[in-house]
CSV table of C-alpha atoms in Angstrom, one decimal:
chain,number,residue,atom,x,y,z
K,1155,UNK,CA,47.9,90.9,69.2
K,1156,UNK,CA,48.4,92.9,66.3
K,1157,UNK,CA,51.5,93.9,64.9
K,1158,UNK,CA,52.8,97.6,64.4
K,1159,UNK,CA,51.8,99.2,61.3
K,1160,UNK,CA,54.3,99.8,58.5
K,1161,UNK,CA,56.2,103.5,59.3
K,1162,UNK,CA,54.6,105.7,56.8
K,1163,UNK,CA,55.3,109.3,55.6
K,1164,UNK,CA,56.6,111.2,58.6
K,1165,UNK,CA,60.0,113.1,59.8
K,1166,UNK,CA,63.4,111.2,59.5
K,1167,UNK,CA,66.0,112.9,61.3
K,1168,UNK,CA,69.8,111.6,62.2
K,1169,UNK,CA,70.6,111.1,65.9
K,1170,UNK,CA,74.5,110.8,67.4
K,1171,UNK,CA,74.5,108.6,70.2
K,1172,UNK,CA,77.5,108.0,72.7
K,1173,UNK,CA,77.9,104.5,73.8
K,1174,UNK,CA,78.3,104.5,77.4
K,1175,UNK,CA,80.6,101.6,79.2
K,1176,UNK,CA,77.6,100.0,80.9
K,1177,UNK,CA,75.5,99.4,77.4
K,1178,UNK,CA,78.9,97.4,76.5
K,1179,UNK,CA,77.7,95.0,79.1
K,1180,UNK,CA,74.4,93.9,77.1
K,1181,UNK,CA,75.6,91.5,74.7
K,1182,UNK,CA,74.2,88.8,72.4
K,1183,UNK,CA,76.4,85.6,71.3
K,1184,UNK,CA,79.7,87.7,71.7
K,1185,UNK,CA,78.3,90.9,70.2
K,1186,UNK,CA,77.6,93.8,72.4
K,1187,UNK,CA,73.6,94.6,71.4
K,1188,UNK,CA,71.5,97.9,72.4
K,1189,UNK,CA,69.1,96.6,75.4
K,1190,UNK,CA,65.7,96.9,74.4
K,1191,UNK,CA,64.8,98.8,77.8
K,1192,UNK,CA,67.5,101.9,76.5
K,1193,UNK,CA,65.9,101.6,73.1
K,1194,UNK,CA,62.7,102.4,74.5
K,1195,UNK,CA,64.6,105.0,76.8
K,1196,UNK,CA,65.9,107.2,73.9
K,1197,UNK,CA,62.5,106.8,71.7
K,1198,UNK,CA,60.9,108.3,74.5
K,1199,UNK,CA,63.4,111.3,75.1
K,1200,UNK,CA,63.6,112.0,71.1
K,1201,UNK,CA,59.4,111.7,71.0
K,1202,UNK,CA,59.0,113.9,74.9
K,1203,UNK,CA,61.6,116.3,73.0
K,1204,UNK,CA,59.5,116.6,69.9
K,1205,UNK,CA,56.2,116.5,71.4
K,1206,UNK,CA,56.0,117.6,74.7
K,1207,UNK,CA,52.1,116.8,74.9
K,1208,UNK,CA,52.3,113.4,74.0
K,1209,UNK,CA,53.0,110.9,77.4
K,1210,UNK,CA,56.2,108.9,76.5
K,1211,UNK,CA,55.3,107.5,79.5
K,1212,UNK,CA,52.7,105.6,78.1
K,1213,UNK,CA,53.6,103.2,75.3
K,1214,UNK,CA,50.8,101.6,73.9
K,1215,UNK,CA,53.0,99.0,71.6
K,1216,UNK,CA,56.4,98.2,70.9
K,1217,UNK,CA,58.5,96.1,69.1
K,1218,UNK,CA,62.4,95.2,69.3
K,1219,UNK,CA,62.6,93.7,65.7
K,1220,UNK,CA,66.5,93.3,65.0
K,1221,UNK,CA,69.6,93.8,67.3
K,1222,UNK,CA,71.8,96.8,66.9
K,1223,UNK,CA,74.9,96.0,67.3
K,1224,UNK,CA,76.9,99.0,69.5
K,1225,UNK,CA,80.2,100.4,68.9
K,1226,UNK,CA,83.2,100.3,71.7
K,1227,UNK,CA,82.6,102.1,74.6
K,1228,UNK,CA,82.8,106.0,74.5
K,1229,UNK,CA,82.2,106.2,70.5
K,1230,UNK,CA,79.3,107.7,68.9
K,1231,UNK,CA,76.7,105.5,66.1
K,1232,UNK,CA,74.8,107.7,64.0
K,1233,UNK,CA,71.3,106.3,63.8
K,1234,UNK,CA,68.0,107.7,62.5
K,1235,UNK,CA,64.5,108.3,64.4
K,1236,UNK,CA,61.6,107.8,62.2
K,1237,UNK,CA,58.4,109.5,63.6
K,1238,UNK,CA,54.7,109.9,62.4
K,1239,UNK,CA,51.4,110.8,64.2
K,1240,UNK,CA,49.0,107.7,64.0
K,1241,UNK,CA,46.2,109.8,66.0
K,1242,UNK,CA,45.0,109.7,69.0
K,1243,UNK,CA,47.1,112.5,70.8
K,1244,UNK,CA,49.8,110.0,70.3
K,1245,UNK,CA,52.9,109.4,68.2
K,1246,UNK,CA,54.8,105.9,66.4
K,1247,UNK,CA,58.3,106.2,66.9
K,1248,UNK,CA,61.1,104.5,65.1
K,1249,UNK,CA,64.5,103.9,65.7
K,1250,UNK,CA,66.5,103.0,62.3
K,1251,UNK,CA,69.8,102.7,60.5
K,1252,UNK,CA,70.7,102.1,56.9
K,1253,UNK,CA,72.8,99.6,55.7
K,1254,UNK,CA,74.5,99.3,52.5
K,1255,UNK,CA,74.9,96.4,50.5
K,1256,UNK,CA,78.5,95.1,50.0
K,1257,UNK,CA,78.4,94.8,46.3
K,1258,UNK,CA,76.1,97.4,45.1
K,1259,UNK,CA,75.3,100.9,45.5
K,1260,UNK,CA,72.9,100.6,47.6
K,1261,UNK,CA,71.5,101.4,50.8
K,1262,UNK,CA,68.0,99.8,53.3
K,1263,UNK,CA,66.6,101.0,56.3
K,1264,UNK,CA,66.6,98.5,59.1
K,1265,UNK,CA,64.1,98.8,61.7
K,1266,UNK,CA,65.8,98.3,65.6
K,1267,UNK,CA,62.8,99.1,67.6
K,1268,UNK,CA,59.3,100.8,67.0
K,1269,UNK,CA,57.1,102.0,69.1
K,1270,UNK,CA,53.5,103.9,69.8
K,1271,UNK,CA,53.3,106.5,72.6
K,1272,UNK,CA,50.6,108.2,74.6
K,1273,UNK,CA,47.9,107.2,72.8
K,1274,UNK,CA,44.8,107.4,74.7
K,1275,UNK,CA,44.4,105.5,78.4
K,1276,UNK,CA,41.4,103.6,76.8
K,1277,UNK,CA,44.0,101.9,75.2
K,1278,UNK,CA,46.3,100.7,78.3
K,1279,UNK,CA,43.3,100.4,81.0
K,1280,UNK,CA,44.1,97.3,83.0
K,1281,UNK,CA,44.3,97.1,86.8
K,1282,UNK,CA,47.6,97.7,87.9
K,1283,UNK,CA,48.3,94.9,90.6
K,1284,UNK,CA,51.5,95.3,93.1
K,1285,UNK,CA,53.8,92.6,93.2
K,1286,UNK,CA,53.2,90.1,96.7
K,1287,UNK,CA,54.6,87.3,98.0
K,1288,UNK,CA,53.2,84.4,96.7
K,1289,UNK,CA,51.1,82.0,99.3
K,1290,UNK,CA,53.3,79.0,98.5
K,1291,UNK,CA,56.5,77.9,98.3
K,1292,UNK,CA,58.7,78.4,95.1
K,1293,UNK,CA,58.8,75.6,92.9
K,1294,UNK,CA,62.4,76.5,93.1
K,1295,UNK,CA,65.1,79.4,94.0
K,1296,UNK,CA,67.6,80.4,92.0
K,1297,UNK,CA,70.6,82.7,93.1
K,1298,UNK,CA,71.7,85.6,91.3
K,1299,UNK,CA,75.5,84.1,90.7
K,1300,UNK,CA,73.9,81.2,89.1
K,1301,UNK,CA,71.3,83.4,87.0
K,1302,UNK,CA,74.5,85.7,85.8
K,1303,UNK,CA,76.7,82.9,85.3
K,1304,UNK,CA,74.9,80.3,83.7
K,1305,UNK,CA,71.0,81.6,82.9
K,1306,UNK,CA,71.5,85.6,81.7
K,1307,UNK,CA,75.3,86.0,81.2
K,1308,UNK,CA,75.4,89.7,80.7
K,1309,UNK,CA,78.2,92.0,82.2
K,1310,UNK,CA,78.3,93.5,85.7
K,1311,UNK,CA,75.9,96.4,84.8
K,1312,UNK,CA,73.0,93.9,84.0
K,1313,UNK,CA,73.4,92.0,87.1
K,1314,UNK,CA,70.6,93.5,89.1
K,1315,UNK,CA,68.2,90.9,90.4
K,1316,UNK,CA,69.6,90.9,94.1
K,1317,UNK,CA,68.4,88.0,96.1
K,1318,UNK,CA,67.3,84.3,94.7
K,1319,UNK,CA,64.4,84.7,92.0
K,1320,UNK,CA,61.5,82.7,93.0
K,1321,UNK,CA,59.6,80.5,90.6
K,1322,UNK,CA,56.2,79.0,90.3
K,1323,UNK,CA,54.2,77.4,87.1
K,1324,UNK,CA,52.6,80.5,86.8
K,1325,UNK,CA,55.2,83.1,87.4
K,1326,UNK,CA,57.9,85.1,88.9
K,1327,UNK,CA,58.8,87.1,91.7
K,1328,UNK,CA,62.4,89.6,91.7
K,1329,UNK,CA,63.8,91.7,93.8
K,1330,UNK,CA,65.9,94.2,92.3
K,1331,UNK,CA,68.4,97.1,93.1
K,1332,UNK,CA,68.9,99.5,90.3
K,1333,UNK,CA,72.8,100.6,90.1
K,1334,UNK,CA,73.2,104.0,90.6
K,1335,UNK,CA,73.8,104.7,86.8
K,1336,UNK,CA,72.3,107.9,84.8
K,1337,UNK,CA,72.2,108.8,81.3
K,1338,UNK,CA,72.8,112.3,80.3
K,1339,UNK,CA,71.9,111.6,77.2
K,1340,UNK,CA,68.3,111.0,78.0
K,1341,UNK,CA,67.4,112.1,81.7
K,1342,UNK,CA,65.9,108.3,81.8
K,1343,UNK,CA,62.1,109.8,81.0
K,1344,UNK,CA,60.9,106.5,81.8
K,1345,UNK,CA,63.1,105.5,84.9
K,1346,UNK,CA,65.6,103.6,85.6
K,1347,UNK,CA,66.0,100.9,82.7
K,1348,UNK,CA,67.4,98.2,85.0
K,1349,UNK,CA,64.8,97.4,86.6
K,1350,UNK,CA,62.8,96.3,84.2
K,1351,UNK,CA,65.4,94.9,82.5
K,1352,UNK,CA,65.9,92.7,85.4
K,1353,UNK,CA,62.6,91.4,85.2
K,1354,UNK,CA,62.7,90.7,81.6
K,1355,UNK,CA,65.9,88.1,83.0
K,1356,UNK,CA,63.1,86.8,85.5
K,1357,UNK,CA,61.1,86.1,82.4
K,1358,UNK,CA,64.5,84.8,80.9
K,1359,UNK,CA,64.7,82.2,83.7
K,1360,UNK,CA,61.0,81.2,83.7
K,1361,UNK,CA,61.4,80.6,79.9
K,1362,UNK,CA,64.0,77.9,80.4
K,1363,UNK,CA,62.7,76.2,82.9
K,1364,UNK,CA,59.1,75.9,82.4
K,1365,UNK,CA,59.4,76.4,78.4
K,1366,UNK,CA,62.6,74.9,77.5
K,1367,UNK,CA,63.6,77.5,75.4
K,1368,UNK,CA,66.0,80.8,75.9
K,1369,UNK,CA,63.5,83.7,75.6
K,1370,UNK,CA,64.3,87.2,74.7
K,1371,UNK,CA,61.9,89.8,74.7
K,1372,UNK,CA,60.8,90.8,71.1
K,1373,UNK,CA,57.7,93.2,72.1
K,1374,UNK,CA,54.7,94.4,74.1
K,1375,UNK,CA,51.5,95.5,74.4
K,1376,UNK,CA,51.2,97.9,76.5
K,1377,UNK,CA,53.9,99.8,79.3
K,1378,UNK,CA,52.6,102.8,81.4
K,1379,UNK,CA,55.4,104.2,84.2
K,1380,UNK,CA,53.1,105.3,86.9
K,1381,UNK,CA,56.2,106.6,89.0
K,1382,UNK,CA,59.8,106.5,87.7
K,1383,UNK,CA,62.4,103.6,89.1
K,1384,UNK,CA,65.2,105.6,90.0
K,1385,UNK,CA,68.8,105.0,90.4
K,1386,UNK,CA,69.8,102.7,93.7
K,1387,UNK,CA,66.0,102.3,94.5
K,1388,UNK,CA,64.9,98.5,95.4
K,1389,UNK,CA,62.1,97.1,93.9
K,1390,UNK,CA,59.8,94.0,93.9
K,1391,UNK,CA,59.0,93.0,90.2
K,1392,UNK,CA,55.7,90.0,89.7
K,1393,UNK,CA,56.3,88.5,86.5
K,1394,UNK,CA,52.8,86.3,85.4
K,1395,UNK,CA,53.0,83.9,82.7
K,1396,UNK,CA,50.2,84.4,80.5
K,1397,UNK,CA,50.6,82.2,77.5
K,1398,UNK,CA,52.6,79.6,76.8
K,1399,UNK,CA,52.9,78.8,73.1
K,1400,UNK,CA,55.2,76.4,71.3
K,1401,UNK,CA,57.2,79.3,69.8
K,1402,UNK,CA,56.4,82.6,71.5
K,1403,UNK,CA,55.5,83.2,75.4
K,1404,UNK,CA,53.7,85.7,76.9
K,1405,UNK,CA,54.0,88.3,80.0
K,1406,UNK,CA,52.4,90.4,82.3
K,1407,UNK,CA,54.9,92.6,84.8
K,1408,UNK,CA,54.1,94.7,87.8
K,1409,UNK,CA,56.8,96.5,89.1
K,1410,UNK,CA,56.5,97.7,93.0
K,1411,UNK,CA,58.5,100.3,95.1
K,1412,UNK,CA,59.9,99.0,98.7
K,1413,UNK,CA,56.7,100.8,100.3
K,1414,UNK,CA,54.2,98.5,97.9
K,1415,UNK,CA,53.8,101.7,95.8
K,1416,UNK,CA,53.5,100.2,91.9
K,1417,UNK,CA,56.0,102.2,89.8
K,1418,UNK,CA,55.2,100.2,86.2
K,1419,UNK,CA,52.5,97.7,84.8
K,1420,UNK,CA,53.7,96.3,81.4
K,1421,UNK,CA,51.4,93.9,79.8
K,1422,UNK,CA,51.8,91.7,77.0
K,1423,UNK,CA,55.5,91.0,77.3
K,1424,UNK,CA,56.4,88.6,74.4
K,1425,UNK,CA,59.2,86.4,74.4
K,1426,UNK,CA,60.7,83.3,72.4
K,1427,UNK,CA,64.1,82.2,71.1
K,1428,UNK,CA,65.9,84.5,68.8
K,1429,UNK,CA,68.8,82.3,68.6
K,1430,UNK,CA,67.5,79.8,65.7
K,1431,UNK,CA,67.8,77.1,68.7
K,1432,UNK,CA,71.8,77.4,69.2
K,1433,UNK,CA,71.0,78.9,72.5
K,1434,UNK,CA,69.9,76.0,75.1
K,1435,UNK,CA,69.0,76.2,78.8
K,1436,UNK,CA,71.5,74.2,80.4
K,1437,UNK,CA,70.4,70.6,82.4
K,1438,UNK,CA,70.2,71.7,85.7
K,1439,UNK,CA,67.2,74.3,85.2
K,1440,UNK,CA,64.8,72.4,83.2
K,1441,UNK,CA,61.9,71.3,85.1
């Protein structure tokens, strides 16, 4: 897996965003932190409202390189979209702040999240498998009070995995409801963000018990929304463990409407501790 290629010479233009109450809920070690789903949301709205031809739909590689922390609830952060045109009928997207040193005058650009959309479907051909019930038994069940309290402790808005998360050696299976929250700043052009979300926690959970470790998502290969998750829909996410490495894990998702209809495939999730080992899974999850 290759990493994302250095942002080059392309467009930098300032964007004013309005931190709604629910982001607020998304929080990292006390701080409240930009999800990585709504990251990808407004990178796709800014590159869809630049672009129209490109698919924002399709993002062929992403990566959430460094937290942004969010203002209080109902203020706006001015932050920066960094875009170029890597070929391909596609287009890497960049969303950026500067910071300035305390002591000098000076200023750096700090790279949030990065990504490459709508590059050609060569690139993100995989079979796209809907979610089933597994033949066996869970290795175990865990409720969703237990996952919000003690596992994923984000705020109400984040709590969407909505009956006990089964778990296997090789994997995952969620059920989600999305909340019935929109975003007017973006329209949501790649569906509801909860839902995956939500199975990124089921990839949370996995981590700590089959890994040992508290893993947060830090990129991906490849995502492609087939259909859009929308707001108050249910869903049935499969999360596949693909690679488990000392320091990083690895993901595939398939994300499934109530009818068995697949809504999103996102392959190459990867995962590890971001928290230089201060953040531990707690006794009773560990395998």
């Amino acid at each position: 897996m290759g990493d994302l290629p250095q942002i080059g010479p392309g467009e930098r233009r300032p964007r004013t965003i309005t931190v709604p109450r629910h982001w607020t809920d998304h929080h990292f070690q006390g701080r409240a932190v930009l999800p990585a789903v709504e990251a990808m949301q407004l990178l796709a709205h800014w590159v869809g409202g630049r672009q129209p031809s490109v698919d924002s739909g399709t993002i062929v590689s992403a990566r959430f390189t460094k937290f942004l922390p969010l203002a209080a609830a109902g203020e706006t952060m001015t932050v920066a979209l960094e875009i170029t045109d890597p070929g391909m009928a596609g287009a890497q997207a960049a969303l950026t702040t500067r910071v300035s040193a305390r002591t000098a005058r000076m200023s750096r650009t700090v790279v949030h999240v990065q990504a490459v959309f709508g590059q050609t479907a060569e690139r993100v051909a995989y079979t796209p498998q809907p979610p089933a019930a597994d033949p066996d038994p869970p290795d175990v069940e865990v409720p969703p009070h237990r996952i919000y309290a003690e596992l994923v402790p984000f705020g109400p808005a984040y709590r969407n995995i909505s009956h006990p998360l089964h778990l296997w050696p090789h994997g995952a299976l969620a059920r989600v409801q999305a909340p019935r929250i929109t975003d007017p700043q973006t329209d949501q052009p790649l569906g509801s963000p909860f839902v995956l979300d939500a199975a990124f926690h089921a990839a949370c959970v996995w981590s700590q018990r089959y890994a040992g470790v508290v893993a947060f998502p830090v990129g991906l290969d490849q995502r492609r929304v087939h259909q859009k998750t929308m707001p108050g829909g249910n869903y049935l996410a499969n999360i596949v463990a693909v690679q488990k490495a000392p320091k990083q894990l690895s993901f595939d998702i398939h994300i499934a409407d109530s009818s068995g209809d697949v809504c999103e495939t996102v392959h190459g999730v990867q995962m590890r501790d971001v928290s230089g080992g201060r953040m531990k899974p707690p006794n009773w999850i560990a395998r």
